Short mmCIF file of C-alpha atoms in Angstrom, two decimals:
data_model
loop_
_atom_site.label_atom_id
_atom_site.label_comp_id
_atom_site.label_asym_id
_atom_site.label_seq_id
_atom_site.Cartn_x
_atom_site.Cartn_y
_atom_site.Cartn_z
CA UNK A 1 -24.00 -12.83 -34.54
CA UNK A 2 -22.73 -9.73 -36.59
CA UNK A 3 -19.99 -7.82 -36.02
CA UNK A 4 -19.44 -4.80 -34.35
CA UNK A 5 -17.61 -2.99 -37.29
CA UNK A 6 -20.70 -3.97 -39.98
CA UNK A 7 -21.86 -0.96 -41.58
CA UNK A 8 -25.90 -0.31 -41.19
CA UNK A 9 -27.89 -1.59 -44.22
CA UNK A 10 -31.09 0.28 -43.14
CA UNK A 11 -32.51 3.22 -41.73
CA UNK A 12 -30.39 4.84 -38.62
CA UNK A 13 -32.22 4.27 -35.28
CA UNK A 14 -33.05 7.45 -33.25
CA UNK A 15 -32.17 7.15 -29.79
CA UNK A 16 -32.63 9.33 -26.57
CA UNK A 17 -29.71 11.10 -24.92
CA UNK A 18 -31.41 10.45 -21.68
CA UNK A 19 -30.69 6.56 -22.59
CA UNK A 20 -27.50 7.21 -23.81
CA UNK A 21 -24.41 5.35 -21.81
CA UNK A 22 -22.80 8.57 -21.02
CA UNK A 23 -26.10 10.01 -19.58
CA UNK A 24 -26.10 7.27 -17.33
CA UNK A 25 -22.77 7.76 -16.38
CA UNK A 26 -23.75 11.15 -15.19
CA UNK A 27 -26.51 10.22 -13.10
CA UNK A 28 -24.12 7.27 -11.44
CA UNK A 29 -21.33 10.12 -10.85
CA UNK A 30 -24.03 12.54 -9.53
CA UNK A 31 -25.55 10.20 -6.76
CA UNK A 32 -21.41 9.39 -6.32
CA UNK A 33 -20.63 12.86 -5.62
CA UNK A 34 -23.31 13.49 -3.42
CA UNK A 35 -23.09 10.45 -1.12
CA UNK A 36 -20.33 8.51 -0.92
CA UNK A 37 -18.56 12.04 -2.34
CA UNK A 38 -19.48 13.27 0.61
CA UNK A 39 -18.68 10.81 2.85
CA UNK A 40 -15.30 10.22 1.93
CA UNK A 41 -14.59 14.14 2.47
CA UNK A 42 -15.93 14.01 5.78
CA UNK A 43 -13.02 10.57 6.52
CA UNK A 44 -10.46 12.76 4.65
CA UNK A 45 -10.63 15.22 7.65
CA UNK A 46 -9.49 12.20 9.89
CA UNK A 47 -11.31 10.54 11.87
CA UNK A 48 -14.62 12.00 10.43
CA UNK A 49 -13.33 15.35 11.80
CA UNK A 50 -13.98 14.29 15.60
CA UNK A 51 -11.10 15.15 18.19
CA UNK A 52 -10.67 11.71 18.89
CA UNK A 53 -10.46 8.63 15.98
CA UNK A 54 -11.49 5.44 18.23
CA UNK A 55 -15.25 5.97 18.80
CA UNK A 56 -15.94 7.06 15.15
CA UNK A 57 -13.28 4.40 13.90
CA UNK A 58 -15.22 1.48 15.87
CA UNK A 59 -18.39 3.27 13.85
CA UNK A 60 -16.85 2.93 10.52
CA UNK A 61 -15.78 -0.90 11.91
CA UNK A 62 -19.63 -1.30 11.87
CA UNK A 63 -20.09 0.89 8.07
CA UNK A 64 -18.09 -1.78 6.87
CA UNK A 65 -18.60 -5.08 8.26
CA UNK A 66 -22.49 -4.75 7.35
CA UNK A 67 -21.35 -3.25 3.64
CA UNK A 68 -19.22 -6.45 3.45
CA UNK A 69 -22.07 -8.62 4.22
CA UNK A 70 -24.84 -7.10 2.28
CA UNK A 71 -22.86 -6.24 -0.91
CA UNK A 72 -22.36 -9.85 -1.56
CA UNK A 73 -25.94 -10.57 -1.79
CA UNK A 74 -26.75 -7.30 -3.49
CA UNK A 75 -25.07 -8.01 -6.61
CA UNK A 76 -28.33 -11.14 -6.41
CA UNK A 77 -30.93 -8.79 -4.90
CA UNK A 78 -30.38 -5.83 -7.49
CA UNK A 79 -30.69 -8.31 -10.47
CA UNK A 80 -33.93 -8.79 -9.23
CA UNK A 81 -35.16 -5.08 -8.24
CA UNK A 82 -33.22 -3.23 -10.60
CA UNK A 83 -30.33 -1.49 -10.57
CA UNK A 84 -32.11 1.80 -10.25
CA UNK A 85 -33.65 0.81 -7.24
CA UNK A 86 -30.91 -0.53 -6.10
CA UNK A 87 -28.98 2.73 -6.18
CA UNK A 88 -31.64 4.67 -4.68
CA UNK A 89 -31.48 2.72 -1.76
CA UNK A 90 -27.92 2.42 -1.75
CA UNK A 91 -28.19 6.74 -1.36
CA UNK A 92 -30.33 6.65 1.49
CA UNK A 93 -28.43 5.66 4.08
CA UNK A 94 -25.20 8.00 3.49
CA UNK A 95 -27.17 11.31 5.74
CA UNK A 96 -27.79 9.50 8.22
CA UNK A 97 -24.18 8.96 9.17
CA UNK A 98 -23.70 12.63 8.53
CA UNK A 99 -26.49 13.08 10.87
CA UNK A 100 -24.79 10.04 13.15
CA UNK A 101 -21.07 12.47 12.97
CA UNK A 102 -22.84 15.83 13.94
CA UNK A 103 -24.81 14.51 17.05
CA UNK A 104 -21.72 12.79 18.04
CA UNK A 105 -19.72 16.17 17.87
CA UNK A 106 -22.14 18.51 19.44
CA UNK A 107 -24.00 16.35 21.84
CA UNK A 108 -21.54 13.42 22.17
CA UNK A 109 -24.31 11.27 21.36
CA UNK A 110 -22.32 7.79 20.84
CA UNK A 111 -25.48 5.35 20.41
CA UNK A 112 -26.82 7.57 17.31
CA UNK A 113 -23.84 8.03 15.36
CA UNK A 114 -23.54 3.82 15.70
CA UNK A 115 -27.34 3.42 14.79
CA UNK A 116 -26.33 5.81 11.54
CA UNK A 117 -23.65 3.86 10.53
CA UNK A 118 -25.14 0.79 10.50
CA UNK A 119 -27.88 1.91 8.22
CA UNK A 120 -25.39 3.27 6.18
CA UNK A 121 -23.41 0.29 6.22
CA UNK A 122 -26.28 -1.66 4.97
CA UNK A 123 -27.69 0.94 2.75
CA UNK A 124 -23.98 1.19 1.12
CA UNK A 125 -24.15 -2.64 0.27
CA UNK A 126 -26.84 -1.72 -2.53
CA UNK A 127 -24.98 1.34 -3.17
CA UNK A 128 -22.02 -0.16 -4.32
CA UNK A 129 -22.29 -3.59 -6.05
CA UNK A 130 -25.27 -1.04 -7.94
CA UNK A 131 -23.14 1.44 -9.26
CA UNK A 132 -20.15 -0.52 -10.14
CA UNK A 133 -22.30 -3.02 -12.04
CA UNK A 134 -23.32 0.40 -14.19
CA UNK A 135 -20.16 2.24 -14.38
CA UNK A 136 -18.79 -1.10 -15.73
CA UNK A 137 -21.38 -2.76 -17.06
CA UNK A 138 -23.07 0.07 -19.15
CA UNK A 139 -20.53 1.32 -21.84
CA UNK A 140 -19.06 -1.00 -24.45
CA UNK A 141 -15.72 -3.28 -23.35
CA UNK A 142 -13.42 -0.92 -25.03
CA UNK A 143 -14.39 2.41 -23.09
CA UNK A 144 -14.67 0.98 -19.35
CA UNK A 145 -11.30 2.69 -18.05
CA UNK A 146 -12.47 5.70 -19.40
CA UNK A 147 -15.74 5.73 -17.31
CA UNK A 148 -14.11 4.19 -14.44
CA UNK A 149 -11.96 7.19 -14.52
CA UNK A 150 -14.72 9.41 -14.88
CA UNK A 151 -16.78 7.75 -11.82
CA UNK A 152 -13.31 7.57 -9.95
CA UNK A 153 -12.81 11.74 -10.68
CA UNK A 154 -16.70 12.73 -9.87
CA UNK A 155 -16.07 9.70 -6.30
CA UNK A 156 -13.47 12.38 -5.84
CA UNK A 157 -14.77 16.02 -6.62
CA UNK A 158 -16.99 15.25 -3.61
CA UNK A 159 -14.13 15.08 -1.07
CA UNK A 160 -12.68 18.12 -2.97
CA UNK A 161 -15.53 20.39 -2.72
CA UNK A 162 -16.21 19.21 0.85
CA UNK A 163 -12.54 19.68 1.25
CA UNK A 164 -12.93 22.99 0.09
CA UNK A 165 -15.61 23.78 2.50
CA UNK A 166 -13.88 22.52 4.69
CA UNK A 167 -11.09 24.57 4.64
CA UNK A 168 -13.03 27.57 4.36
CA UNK A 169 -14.95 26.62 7.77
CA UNK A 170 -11.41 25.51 9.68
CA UNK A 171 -9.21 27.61 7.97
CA UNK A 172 -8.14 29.82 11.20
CA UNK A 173 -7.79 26.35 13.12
CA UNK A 174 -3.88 25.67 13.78
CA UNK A 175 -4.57 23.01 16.63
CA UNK A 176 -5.92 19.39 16.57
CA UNK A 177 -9.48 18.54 17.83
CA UNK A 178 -13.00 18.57 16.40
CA UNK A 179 -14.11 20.41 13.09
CA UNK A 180 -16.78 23.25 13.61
CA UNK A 181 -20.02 21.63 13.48
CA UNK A 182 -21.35 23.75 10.45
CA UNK A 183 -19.57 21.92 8.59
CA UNK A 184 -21.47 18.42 9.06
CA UNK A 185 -25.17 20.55 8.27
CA UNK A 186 -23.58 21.52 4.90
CA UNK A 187 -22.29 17.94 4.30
CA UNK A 188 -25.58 16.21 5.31
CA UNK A 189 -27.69 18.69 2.89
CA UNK A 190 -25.54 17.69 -0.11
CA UNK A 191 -25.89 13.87 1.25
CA UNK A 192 -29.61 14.05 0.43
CA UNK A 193 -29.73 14.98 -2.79
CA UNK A 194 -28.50 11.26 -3.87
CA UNK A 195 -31.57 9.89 -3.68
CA UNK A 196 -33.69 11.69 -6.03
CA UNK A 197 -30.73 11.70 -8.58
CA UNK A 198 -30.71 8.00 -8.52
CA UNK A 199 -34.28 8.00 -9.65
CA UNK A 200 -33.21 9.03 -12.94
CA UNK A 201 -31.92 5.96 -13.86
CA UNK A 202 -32.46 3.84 -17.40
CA UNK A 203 -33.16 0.23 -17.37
CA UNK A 204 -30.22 -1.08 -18.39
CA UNK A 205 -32.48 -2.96 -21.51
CA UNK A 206 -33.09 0.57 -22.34
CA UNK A 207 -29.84 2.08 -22.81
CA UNK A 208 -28.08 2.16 -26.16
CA UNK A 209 -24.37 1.96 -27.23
CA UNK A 210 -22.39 4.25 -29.59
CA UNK A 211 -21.30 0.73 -30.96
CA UNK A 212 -24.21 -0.84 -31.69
CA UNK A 213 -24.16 -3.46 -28.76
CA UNK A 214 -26.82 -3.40 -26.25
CA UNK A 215 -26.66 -4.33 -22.68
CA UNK A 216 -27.22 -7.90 -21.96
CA UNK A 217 -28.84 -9.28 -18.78
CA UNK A 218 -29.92 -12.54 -18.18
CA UNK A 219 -32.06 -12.18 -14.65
CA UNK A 220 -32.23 -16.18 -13.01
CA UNK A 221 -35.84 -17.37 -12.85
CA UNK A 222 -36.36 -17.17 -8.95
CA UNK A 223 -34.68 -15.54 -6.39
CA UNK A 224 -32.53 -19.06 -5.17
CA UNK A 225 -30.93 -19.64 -8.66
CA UNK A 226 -30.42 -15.99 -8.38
CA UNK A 227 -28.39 -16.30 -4.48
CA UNK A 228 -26.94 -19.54 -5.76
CA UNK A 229 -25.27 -18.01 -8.98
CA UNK A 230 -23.41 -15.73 -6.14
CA UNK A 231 -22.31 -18.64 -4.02
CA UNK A 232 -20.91 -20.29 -7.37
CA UNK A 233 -19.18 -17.72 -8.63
CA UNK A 234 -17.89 -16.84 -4.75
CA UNK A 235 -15.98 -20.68 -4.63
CA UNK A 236 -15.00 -20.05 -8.24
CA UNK A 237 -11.01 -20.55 -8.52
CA UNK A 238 -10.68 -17.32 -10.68
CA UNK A 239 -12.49 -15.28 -7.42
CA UNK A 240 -10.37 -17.53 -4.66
CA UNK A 241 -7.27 -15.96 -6.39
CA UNK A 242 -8.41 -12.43 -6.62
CA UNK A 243 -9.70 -12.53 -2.82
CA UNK A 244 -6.06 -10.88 -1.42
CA UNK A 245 -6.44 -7.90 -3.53
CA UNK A 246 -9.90 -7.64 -3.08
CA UNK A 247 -9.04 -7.54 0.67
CA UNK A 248 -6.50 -5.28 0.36
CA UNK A 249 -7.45 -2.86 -1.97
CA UNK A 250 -8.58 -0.18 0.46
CA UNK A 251 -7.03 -1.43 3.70
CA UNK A 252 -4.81 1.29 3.99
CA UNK A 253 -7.76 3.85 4.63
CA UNK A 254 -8.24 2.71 8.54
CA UNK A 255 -4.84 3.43 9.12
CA UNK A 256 -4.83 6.29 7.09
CA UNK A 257 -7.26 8.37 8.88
CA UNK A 258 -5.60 7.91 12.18
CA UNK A 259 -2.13 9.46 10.66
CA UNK A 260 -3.89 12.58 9.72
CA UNK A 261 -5.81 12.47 13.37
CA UNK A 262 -2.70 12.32 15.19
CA UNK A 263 0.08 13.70 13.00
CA UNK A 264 -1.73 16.96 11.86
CA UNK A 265 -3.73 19.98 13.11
CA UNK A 266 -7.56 20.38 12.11
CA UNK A 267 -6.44 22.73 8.93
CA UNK A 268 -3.53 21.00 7.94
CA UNK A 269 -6.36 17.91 7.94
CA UNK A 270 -8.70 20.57 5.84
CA UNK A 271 -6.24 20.43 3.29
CA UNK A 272 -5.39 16.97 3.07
CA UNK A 273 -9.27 16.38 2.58
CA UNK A 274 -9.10 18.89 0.03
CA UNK A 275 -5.80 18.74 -1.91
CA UNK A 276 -5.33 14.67 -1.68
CA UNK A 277 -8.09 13.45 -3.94
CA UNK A 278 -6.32 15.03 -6.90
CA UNK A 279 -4.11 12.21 -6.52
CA UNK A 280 -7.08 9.74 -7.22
CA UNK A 281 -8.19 11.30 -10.27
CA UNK A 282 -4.47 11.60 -11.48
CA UNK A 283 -4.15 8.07 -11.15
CA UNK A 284 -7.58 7.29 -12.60
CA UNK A 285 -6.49 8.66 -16.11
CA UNK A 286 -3.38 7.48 -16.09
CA UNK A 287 -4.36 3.46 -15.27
CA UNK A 288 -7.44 4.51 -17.50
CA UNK A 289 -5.41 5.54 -20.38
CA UNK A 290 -3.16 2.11 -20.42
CA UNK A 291 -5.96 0.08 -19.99
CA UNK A 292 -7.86 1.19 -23.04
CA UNK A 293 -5.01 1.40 -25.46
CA UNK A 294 -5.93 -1.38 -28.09
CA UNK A 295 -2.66 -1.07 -29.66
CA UNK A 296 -1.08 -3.54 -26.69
CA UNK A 297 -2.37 -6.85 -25.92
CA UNK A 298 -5.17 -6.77 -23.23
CA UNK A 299 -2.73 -8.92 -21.15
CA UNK A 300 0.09 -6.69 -21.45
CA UNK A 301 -2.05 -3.53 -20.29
CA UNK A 302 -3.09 -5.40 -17.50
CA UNK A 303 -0.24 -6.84 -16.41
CA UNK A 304 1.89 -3.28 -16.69
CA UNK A 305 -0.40 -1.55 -14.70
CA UNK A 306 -0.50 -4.20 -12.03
CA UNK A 307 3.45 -3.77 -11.34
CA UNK A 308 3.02 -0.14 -11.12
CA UNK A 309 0.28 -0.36 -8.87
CA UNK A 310 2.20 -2.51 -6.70
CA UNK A 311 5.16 -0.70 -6.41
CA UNK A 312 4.32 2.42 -5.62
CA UNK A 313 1.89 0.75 -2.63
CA UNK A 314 5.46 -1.10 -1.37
CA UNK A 315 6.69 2.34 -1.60
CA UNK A 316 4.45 3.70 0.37
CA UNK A 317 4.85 1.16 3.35
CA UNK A 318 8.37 1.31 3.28
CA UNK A 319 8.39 4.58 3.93
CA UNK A 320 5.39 4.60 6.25
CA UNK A 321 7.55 2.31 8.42
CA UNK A 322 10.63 4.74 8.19
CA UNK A 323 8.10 7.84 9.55
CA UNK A 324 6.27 5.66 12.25
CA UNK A 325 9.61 5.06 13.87
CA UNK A 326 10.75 8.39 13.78
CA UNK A 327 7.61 9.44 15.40
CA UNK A 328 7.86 6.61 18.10
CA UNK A 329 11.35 7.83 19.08
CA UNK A 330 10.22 11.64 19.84
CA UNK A 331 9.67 12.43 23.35
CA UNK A 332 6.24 13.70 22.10
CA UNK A 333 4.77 12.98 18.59
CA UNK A 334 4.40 15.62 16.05
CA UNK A 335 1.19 17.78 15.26
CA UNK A 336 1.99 19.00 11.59
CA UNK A 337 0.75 22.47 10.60
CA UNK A 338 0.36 22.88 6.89
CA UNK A 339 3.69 23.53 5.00
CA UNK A 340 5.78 23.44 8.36
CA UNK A 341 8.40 21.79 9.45
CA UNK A 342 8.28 17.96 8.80
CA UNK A 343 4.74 18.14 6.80
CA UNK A 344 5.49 17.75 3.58
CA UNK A 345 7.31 14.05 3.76
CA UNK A 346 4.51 13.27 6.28
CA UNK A 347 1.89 14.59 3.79
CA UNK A 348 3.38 13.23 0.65
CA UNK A 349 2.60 9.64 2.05
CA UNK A 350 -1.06 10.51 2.27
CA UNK A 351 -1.11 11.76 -1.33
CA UNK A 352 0.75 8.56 -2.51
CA UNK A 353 -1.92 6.14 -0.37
CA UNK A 354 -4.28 7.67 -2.41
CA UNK A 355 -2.95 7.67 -5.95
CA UNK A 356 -1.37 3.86 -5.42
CA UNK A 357 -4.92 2.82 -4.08
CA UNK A 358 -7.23 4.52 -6.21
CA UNK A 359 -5.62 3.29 -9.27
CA UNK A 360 -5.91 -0.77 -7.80
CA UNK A 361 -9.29 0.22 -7.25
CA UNK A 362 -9.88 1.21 -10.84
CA UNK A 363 -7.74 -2.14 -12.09
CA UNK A 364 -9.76 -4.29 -10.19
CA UNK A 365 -12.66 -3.29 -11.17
CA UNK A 366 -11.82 -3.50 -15.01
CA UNK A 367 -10.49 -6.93 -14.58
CA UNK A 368 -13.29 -8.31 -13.02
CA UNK A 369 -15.41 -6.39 -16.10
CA UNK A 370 -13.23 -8.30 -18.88
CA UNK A 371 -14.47 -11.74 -17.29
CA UNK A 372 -17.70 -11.02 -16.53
CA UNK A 373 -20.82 -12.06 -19.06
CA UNK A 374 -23.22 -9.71 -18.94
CA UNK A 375 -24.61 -6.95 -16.55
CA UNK A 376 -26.45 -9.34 -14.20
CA UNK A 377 -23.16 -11.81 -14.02
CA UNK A 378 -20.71 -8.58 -13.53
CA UNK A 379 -23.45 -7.36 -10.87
CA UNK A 380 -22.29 -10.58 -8.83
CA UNK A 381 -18.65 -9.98 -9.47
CA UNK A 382 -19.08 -6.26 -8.08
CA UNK A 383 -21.23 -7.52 -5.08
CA UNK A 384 -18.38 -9.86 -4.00
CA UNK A 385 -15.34 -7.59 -4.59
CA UNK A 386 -16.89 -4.70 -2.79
CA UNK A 387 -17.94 -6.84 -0.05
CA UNK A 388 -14.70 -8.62 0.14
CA UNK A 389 -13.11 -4.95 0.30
CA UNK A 390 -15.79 -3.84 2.91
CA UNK A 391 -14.34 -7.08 5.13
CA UNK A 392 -10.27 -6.22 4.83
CA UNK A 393 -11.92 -2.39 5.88
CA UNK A 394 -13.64 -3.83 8.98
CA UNK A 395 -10.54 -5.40 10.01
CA UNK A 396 -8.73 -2.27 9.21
CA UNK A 397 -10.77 0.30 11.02
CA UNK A 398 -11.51 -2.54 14.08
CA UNK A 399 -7.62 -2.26 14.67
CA UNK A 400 -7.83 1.42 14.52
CA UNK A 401 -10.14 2.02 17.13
CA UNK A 402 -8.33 0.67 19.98
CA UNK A 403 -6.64 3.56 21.29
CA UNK A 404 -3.31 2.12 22.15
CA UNK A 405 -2.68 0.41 18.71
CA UNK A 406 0.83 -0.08 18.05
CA UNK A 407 0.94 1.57 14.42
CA UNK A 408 3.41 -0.71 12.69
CA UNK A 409 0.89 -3.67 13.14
CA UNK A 410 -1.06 -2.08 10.67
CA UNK A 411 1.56 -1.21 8.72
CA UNK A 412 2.87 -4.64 8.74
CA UNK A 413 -0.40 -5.95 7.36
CA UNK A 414 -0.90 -3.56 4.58
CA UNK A 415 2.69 -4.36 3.43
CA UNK A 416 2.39 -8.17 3.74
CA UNK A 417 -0.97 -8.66 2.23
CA UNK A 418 -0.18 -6.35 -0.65
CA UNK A 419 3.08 -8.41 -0.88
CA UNK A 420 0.76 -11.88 -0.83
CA UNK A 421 -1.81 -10.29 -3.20
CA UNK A 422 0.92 -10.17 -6.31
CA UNK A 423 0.85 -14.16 -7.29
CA UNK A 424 -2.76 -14.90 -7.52
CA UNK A 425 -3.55 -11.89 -9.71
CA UNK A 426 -0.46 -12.32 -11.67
CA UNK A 427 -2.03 -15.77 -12.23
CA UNK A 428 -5.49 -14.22 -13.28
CA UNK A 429 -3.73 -11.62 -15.63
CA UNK A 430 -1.92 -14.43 -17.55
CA UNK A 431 -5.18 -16.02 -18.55
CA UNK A 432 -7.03 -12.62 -19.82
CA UNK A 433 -6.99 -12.88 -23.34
CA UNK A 434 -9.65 -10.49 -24.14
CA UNK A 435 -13.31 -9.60 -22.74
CA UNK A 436 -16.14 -12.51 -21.89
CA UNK A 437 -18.81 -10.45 -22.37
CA UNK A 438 -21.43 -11.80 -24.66
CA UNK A 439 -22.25 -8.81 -27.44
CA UNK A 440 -25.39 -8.63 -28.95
CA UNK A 441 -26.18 -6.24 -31.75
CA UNK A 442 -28.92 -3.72 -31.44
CA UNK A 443 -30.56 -5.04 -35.03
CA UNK A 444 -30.22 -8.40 -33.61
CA UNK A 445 -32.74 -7.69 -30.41
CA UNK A 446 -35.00 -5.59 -32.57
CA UNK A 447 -34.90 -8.57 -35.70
CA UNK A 448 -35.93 -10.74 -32.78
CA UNK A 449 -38.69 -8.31 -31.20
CA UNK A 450 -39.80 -8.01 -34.54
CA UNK A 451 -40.26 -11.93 -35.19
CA UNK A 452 -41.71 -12.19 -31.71
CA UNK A 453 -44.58 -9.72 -32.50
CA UNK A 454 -45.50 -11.31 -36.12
CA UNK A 455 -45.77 -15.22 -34.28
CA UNK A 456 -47.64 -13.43 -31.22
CA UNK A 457 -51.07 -14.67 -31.49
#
């Protein structure tokens, strides 16, 4: 197999920009921004902007425990399909629970916005073990934090501009309730773009490297060996370990959105929809930039941005627990205006869920890229962390919607599964001594089409 830093001995192949890795980058950001973008901006106004959290936390209960069991099986059934397709669907579902969100606040229609998220929950399955397996899977080893951090910064400008408008639209709004309902029509128009976006897709065969590797797949011959390479890997020691952070990893966000319901007016919400995602794409360079830097051991990276993950989440909790009983010994709990009295340490926790869990996100997802094979093996690894994620979610946002939920029960969880997470992946991170993937050269594949088409009869 030759080496990556050969120099060419022949002619320099032309390639397309439209097949280039960072093309495809921009196409997987675009359908990001537009769907689950969107989506995210709408949960950053608490409780999908509704008065009340429990009805549209029981709906996002549903999102996710469908997302948990179809992005498992998606990593298999977008081998087979293609990822394009596989994104495209993944897009289609994302309106509809904008749709589900506005008929629930004008109309109080509860049996729509629960027939939305379902689709959306399913339709997210694809989505997701999709467009991981590309923003991973596409560029070369050495440049996946970089992407990751560009994905995680476009996941974000969604919420930001929809933050935006959101602020614009509830701006004059000191008191908690309900967000005006223009603002789920503009949401919902921006939702549908994702689909056509997706289209634009390369075959992964198709795309080329700026290092000269191509994109390996290696689809299984039926659609069984395909389901049964998932249940392997699934009962695989290295993915038993990894299962408490995968859990974790986004817990916090049930719990989350019912702080900003009932700790802070519709604006000061507005703002934190806005202003918080910064934190994610802060924290997206940052892990981004450690975990590319070739001049430490790919250990070492990984293991230093593990502990800093980690302690700023135990941060968090802490002090989440210090708040939560503040709050429980008022005669009435607080309703924070923006930069009044008491908001900013209340706030500041929000920002610092974010930036601690955005940048786990980002180091699971590069771990589970340095073990993976190729694209259709990593496209099994994405499947089951997402859908293990979708499952701790479930669980999350299930507790949330009972409306008498003691708060520190949550709390308790997030800060004793993050605490149980730390030994298994420690584990994992002391056996990564470099990336799996297989590399194949680009003169290699065309050497062999070549050979292929002389013996073809």
């Amino acid at each position: 197999m030759s080496s990556i830093n050969d120099e060419p001995t022949g002619p320099v192949k032309s390639h397309s920009i439209w097949r280039s890795v960072p093309f495809q980058i921009i196409v997987a950001c675009g359908v990001s921004f537009t769907a689950p973008g969107m989506w995210d901006a709408l949960g950053g106004l608490g409780a999908g902007g509704a008065a009340e959290p429990y009805a549209v936390s029981a709906a996002n209960a549903l999102v996710y425990g469908l997302f948990a069991v179809v992005c498992v099986l998606a990593g298999a059934i977008n081998n087979r399909i293609g990822l394009k397709y596989g994104l495209a669907l993944g897009a289609i579902g994302y309106p509809l629970y904008g749709a589900g969100l506005y008929t629930n606040n004008v109309h109080s229609t509860t049996w729509f916005m629960l027939f939305g998220s379902a689709l959306c929950g399913i339709s997210a399955g694809f989505f997701w073990a999709a467009e991981a397996a590309i923003i991973i899977g596409y560029p070369s080893p050495g440049d996946r934090a970089f992407y990751l951090a560009i994905w995680q910064s476009a996941k974000a400008a969604g919420p930001i501009v929809g933050g935006a408008i959101n602020l614009g639209l509830n701006a004059n709004r000191k008191t908690a309730g309900s967000v005006s309902s223009s603002t789920y029509i503009v949401f919902i128009v921006i939702m549908c773009l994702g689909l056509p976006i997706a289209l634009c897709l390369s075959p992964a065969r198709k795309v080329w490297r700026k290092d000269g590797t191509t994109v390996v797949t290696s689809i299984a011959p039926t659609w069984g060996a395909e389901f049964k390479a998932v249940g392997r890997l699934f009962i695989s020691r290295r993915i038993l370990l990894l299962l408490p952070a995968f859990f974790i990893s986004y817990f916090y966000n049930g719990f989350v959105s019912t702080w900003l319901t009932q700790y802070f007016t519709v604006r000061a919400r507005a703002f934190s929809s806005f202003f918080t995602n910064f934190a994610g794409i802060f924290s997206s360079f940052i892990i981004a930039f450690l975990l590319d830097n070739k001049r430490l051991h790919i250990k070492t990276r990984g293991r230093i941005a593990f502990v800093a993950i980690i302690t700023i989440l135990v941060g968090t909790w802490i002090w989440a627990s210090v708040l939560q009983q503040q709050f429980y010994e008022m005669a009435e709990p607080p309703v924070h205006d923006w930069f009044t009295g008491g908001f900013g340490k209340s706030y500041a926790l929000v920002f610092f869920w974010q930036f601690g869990g955005q940048a786990f996100q980002q180091f699971l997802y590069w771990l589970v890229g340095q073990y993976a094979t190729d694209l259709s093996n990593l496209s099994h690894h994405t499947g089951i962390l997402r859908g293990v994620e979708a499952l701790g979610q479930t669980v999350a946002w299930a507790m949330q919607s009972e409306g008498n939920a003691n708060h520190f029960v949550s709390i308790g969880l997030n800060f004793g599964i993050t605490l149980l997470c730390i030994a298994p992946t420690w584990i994992i991170l002391s056996e990564l001594e470099g990336s799996h993937e297989v590399q194949v050269m680009e003169e290699e594949v065309d050497m062999k089409q070549d050979v292929e088409g002389v013996h073809k009869p």
